[in-house]
XYZ file of C-alpha atoms in Angstrom:
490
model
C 45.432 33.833 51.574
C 43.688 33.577 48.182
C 43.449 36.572 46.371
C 40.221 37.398 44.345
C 40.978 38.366 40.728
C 39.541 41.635 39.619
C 38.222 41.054 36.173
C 37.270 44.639 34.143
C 33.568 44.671 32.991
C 32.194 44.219 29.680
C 32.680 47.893 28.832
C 36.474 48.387 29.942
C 36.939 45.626 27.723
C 35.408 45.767 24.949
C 37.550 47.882 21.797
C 37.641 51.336 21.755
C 35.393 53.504 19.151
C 37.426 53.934 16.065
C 38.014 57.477 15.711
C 39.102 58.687 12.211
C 40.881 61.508 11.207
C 40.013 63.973 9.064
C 41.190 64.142 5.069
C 43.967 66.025 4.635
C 44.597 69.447 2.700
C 47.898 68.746 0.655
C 49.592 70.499 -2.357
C 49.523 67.065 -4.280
C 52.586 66.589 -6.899
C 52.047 65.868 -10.805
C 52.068 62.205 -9.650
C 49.754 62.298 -7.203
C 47.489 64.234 -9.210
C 47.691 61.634 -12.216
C 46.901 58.451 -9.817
C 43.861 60.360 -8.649
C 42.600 60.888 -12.122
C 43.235 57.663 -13.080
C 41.057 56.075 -9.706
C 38.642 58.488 -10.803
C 38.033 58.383 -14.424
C 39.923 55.585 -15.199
C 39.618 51.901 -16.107
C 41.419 48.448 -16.060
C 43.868 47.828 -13.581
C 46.246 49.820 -11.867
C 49.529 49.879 -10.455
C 51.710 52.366 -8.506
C 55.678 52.275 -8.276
C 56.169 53.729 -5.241
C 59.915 54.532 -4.487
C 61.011 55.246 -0.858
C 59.937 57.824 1.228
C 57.576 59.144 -1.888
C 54.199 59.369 0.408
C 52.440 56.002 -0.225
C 49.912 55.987 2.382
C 49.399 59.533 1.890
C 48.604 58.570 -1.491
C 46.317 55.910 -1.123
C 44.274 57.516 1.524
C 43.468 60.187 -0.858
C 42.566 58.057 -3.627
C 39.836 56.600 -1.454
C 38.266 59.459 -1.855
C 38.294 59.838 -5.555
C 36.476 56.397 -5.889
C 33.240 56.135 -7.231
C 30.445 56.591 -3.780
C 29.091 53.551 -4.489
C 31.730 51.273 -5.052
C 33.015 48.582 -2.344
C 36.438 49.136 -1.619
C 38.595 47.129 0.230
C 42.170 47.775 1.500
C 44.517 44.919 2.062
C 46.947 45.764 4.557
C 50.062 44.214 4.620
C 50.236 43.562 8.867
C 47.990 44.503 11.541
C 50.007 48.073 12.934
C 49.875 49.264 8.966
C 45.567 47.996 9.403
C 45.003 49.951 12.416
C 46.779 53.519 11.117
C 44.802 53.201 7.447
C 41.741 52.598 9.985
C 42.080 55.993 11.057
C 42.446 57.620 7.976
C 40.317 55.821 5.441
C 36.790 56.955 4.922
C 34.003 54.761 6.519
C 32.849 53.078 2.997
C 36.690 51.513 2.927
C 37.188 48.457 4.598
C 40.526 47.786 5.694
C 41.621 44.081 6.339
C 45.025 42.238 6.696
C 45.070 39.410 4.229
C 44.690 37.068 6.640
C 41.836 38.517 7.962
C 39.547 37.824 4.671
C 41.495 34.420 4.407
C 39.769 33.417 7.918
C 36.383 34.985 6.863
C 36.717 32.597 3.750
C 37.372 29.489 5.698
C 34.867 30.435 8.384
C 32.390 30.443 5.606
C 33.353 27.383 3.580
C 33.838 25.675 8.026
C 31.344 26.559 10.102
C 33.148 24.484 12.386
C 36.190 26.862 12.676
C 36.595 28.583 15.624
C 39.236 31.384 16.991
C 42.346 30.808 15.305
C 44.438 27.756 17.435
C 48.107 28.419 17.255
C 48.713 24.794 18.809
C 47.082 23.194 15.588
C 50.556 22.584 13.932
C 52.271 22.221 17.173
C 50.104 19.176 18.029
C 50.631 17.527 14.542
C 54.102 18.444 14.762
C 54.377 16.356 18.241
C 52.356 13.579 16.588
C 54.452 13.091 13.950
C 57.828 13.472 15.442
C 57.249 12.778 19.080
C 57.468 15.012 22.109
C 60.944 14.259 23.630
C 62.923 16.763 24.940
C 65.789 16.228 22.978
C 63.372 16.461 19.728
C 62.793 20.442 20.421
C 65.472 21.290 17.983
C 63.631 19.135 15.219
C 60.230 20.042 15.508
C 61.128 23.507 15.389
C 62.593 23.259 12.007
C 59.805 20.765 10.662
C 57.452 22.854 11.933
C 59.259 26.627 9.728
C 59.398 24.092 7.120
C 55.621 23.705 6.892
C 54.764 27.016 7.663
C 56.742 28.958 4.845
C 55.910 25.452 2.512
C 52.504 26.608 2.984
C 52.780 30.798 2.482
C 54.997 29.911 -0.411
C 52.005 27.439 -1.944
C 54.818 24.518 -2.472
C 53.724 20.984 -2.199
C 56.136 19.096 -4.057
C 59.527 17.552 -2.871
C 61.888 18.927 -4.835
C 59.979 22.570 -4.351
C 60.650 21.798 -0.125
C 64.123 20.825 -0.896
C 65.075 23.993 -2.353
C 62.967 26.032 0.141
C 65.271 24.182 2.946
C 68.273 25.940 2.031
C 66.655 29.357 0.834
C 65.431 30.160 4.310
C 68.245 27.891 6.455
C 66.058 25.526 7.509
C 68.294 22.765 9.858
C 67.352 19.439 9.103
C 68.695 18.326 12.448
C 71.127 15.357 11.398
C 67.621 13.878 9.536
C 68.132 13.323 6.193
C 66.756 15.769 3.518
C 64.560 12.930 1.846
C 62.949 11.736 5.555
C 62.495 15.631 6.728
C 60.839 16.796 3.785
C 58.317 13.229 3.865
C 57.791 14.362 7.498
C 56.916 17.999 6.098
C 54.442 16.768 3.661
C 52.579 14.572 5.998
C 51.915 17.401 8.388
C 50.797 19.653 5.965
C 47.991 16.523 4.768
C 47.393 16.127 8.141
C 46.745 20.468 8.346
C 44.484 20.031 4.701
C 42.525 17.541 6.380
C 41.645 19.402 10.035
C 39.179 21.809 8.802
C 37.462 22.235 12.637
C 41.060 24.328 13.633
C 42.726 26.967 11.855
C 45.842 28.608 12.672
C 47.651 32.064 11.298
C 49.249 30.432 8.131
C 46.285 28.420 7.294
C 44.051 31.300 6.968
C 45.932 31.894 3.734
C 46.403 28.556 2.683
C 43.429 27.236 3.093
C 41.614 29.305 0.511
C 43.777 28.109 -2.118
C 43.842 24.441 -1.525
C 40.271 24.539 -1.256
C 39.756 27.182 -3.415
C 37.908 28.884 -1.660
C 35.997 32.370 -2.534
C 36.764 35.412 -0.564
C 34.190 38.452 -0.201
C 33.814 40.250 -3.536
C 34.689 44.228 -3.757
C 34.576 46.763 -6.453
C 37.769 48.154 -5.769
C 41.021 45.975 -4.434
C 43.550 47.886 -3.109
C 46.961 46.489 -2.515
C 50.103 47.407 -0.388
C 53.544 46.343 -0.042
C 53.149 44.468 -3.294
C 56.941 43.252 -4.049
C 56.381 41.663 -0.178
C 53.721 38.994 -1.110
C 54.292 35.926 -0.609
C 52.431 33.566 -3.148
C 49.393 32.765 -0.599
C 49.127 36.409 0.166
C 48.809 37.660 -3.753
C 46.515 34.906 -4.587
C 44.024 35.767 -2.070
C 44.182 39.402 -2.454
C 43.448 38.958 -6.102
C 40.517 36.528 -5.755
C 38.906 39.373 -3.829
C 37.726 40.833 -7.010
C 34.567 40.646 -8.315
C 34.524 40.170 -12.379
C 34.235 44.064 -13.495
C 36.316 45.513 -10.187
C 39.191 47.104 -10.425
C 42.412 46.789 -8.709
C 45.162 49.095 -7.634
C 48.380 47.722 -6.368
C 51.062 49.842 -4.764
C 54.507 48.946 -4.166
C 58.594 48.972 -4.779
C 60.390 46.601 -7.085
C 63.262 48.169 -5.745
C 62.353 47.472 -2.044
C 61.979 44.140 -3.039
C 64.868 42.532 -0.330
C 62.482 40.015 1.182
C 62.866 36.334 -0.668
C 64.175 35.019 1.888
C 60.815 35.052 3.662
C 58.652 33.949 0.807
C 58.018 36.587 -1.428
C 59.202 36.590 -4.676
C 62.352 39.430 -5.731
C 59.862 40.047 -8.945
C 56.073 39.620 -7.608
C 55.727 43.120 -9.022
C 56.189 42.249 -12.230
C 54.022 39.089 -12.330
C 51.562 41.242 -10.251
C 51.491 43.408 -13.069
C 51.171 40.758 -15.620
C 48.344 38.660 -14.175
C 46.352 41.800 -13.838
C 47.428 43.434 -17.244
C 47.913 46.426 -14.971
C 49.085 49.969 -15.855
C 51.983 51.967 -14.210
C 52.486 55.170 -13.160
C 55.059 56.400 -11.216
C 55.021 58.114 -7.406
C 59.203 59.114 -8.005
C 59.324 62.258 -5.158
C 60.703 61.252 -1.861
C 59.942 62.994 1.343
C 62.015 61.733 2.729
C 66.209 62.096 2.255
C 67.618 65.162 1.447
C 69.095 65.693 -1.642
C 72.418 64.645 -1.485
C 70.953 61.349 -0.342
C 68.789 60.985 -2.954
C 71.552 61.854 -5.955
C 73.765 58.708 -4.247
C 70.385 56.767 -4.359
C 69.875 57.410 -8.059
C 73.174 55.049 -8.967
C 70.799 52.861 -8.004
C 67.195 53.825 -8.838
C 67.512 56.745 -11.617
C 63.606 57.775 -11.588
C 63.983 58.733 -6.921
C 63.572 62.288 -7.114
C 64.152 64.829 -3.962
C 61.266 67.274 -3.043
C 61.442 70.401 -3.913
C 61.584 71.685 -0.298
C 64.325 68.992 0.840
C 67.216 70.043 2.680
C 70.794 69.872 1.433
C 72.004 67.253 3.557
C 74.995 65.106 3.990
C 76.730 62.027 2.243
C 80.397 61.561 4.183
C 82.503 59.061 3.071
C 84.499 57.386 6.194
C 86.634 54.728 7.635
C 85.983 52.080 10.145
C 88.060 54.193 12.855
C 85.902 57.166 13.096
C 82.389 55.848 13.759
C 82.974 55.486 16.967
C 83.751 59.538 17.251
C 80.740 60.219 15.403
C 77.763 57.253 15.620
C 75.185 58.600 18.814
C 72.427 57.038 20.272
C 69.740 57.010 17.740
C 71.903 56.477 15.055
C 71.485 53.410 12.765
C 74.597 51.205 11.408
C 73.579 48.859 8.858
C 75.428 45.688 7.107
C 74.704 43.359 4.283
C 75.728 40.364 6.727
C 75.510 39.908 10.285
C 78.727 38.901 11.890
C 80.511 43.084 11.528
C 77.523 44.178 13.602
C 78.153 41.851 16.223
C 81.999 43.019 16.015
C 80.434 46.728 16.086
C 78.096 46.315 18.909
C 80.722 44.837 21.656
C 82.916 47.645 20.573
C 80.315 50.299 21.477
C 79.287 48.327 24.385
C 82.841 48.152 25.625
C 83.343 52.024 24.652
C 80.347 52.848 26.927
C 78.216 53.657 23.897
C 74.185 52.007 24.632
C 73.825 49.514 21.556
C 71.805 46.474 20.554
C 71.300 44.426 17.103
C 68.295 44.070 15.778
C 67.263 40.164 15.131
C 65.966 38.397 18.468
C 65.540 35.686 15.916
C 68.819 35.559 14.647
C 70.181 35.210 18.274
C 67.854 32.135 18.876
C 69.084 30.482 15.458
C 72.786 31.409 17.209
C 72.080 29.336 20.650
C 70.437 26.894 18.453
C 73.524 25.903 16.752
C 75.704 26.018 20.034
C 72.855 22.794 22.018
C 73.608 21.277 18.108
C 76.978 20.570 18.412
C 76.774 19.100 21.789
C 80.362 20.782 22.695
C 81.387 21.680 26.596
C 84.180 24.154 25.689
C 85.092 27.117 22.943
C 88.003 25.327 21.479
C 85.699 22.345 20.845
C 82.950 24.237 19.616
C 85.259 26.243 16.685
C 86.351 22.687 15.709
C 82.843 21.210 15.000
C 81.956 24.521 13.942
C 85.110 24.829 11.437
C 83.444 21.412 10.133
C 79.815 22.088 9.888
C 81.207 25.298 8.038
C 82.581 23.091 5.405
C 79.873 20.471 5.135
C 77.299 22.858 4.229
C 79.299 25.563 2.029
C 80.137 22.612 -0.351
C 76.528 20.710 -0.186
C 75.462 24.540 -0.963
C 78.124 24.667 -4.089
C 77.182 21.280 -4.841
C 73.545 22.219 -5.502
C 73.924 25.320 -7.217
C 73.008 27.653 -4.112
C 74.686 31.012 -2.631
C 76.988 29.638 -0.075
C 77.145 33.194 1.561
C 74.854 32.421 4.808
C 76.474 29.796 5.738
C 79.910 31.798 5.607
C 78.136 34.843 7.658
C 76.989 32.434 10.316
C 80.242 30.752 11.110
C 81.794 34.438 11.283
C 79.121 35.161 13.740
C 80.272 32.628 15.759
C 84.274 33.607 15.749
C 83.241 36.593 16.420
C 81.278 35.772 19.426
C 83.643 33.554 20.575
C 86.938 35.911 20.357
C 88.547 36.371 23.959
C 85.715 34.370 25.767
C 86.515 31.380 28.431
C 83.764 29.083 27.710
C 80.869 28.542 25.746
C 78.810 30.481 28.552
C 80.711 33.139 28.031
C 80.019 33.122 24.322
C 75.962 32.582 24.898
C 75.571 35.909 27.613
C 77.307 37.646 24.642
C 74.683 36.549 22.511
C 71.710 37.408 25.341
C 73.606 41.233 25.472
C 73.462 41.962 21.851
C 70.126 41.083 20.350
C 67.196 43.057 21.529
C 64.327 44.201 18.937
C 63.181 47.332 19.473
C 63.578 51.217 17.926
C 65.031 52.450 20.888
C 66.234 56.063 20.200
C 68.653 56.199 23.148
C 70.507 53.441 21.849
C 72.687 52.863 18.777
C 70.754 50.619 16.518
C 72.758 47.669 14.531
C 70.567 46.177 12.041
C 70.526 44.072 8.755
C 69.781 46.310 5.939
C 66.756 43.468 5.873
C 65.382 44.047 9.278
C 65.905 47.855 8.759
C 63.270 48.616 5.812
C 60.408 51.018 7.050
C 62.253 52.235 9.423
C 64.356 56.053 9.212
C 66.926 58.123 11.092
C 68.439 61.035 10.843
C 71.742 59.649 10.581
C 72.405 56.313 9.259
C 75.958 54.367 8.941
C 76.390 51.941 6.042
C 79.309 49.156 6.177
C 80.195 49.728 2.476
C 82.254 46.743 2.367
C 79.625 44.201 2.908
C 77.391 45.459 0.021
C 77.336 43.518 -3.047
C 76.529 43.877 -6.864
C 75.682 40.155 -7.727
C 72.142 40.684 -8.431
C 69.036 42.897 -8.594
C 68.008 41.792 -4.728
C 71.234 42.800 -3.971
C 71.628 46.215 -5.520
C 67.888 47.019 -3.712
C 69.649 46.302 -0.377
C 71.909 48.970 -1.599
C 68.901 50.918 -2.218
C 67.293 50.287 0.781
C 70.117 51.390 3.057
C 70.614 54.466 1.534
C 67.194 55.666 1.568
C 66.417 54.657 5.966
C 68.694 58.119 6.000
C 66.878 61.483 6.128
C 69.781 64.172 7.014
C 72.896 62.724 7.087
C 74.400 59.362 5.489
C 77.560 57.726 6.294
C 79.498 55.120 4.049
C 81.654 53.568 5.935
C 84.865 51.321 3.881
């Protein structure tokens, strides 16, 4: 029996009337109060160091209303979920638009040809350049992260990809470097040329290597700034028209994310290329007090409301998290392989847990199809190998060895009292689930954590590091996800 499809009409479909909220009465801090002057009577460039927890959006949406009636205004979001909540709660003459969004308007304009965004574009040029064989999946999924963050990160040169390969662990796939990276290149022609199809990182790219000219505003607003990645800042700063003004908000302190393209001082070359001036938004709303004084090692200007809460910072071992982590709870680590210890643990204790990092867990069953190994013993031999390979090719070029380390731990870990390699890949499918699940316990990278808070956060002390600024803003980072009650765990 064939079953007729119900389809919903035109009006069940079509997207729901925006409904905006109303502005908000607030008692607005000394801070606040000098960014809205500035928006208001101002001039020149501005930009806001926004520290954790200190009421950004808050912020911002108020300062839309202190701009000049008729001024355009236009508010570059940094994803789609942060779009749709300033939606609500920007006044009608702001128009809020993910980055990519005016990227595609840009192209549309300059290709008429362009039609919905085709996420099979670099897929097919992918399979055209390397083949479609099974066996080939492993490849063409690493050429194809290779062109994609070559492109946000506006690199077109070998030497740039080469480096790029290691910064974001990019498996060449027994290729070598010199032959992947030509491969690379001669997709990313091959993407140039193809201006009838557009796909989510071309919407960025394009408009630079084309340079091409985005809709024109008065006013630029700018979030998340230390998260740019190079495409994303140039296009966001080519929305200006000639006497606009722009106002960037963001956290050099939160900046944790070069890994995925942006750069661990885009604030501070923000600032530069826009001859910007800074004021500070210091008051957090966020952690209570003694929080905050443990966060000042770090970041000396984080001040606590004057409202906050006393709160907790307890100073434990490894035995007693057990006794005192609860679903909803966050435990967070530098590196990867203790929270894979930590989860089975709590999952053998009868405590609900999962890891944060789908990704990671794919990158893990990636390597296991790699080394083409039928049994555990086997595996930690190729893997004890591979382990040494690339630590010294890292050394070798002058690169932080540290992932590579973490990985192979990951493994061991994995692998500790299993039978067989299946045994070791349903442990992988049991720990890694992405979600903010408040009836488990949450193990996360400190990376993977930012924008997110508890109530009660653990922090494996151990794994934290003091090598470099990046590093002392995971430090930073972890401390301030906490609202009551923080946990350093050594």
């Amino acid at each position: 029996m064939i079953v007729k499809k119900s389809f919903p009409n035109k009006k069940e479909w079509q997207k729901a009337p925006l409904v905006r909220e109303p502005r908000k009465v607030c008692q607005w801090s000394e801070y606040q109060q000098a960014i809205f002057n500035d928006i208001e009577f101002g001039s020149g460039n501005t930009h806001v160091d926004a520290l954790a927890g200190s009421g950004k959006t808050a912020t911002l949406v108020e300062g839309f209303y202190h701009m000049p009636e008729k001024n355009s205004v236009l508010m570059c979001a940094f994803n789609k979920s942060i779009k749709d909540e300033l939606e609500t709660r920007a006044p009608e003459k702001v128009s809020v638009k993910t980055i990519h969004s005016i990227g595609y308007a840009a192209c549309r304009k300059a290709f008429p040809k362009i039609g919905a965004p085709d996420d099979s574009k670099l897929e097919g040029y992918v399979k055209a350049e390397m083949g479609d064989e099974q066996e080939d999946f492993d490849l063409r999924s690493s050429i194809y992260k290779a062109v994609n963050l070559s492109k946000l990160n506006l690199l077109d040169q070998p030497e740039q990809i080469d480096g790029l390969l290691d910064q974001y662990d990019i498996d060449t796939c027994e290729q070598t470097r010199e032959k992947f990276i030509d491969h690379t290149l001669r997709i990313m022609a091959a993407c140039k040329k193809d201006t009838n199809r557009i796909d989510f990182s071309d919407m960025i790219w394009l408009p630079f290597v084309y340079n091409l000219k985005p809709q024109q505003f008065d006013r630029v607003c700018i979030d998340e700034a230390q998260d740019l990645n190079a495409a994303q800042a140039n296009l966001a700063l080519n929305s200006i028209n000639k006497s606009g003004r722009i106002l960037s908000c963001g956290d050099h302190f939160q900046s944790i994310y070069n890994f995925m393209g942006s750069d661990s001082d885009s604030i501070n070359k923000l600032v530069a290329r826009c001859n910007s001036k800074r004021l500070p938004l210091s008051i957090t709303y966020r952690c209570a007090k003694s929080i905050v004084q443990l966060a000042q090692t770090y970041v000396p200007q984080i001040e606590a409301a004057p409202n906050a809460e006393d709160g907790t910072v307890n100073y434990i071992i490894n035995s007693q998290i057990e006794k005192l982590i609860k679903p909803g709870d966050f435990l967070l680590s530098r590196v990867n392989a203790p929270l894979l210890k930590w989860c089975l643990s709590l999952l053998k204790s009868g405590v609900p847990a999962n890891i944060q990092g789908r990704d990671l867990g794919g990158t893990l069953m990636q390597m296991i199809k790699k080394s083409k190994c039928k049994k555990v013993e086997s595996f930690l031999s190729w893997l004890k190998d591979w382990e040494e390979m690339e630590a010294n090719r890292m050394v070798k070029a002058k690169r932080d060895p540290s992932l590579i380390y973490d990985k192979a731990e990951c493994f061991r870990v994995l692998a500790e009292g299993t039978n067989s390699l299946t045994d070791v890949k349903n442990n992988i499918d049991k720990l890694f689930h992405d979600g903010d699940d408040k009836n488990r316990v949450i193990l996360s990278s400190i990376h993977k954590s930012k924008g997110m808070e508890r109530d009660n956060v653990f922090v494996l002390s151990k794994t934290l590091r003091s090598s470099s600024q990046e590093e002392k803003n995971l430090a930073y980072v972890a401390i301030t996800r906490a609202k009551k009650n923080l946990y350093m765990v050594s």
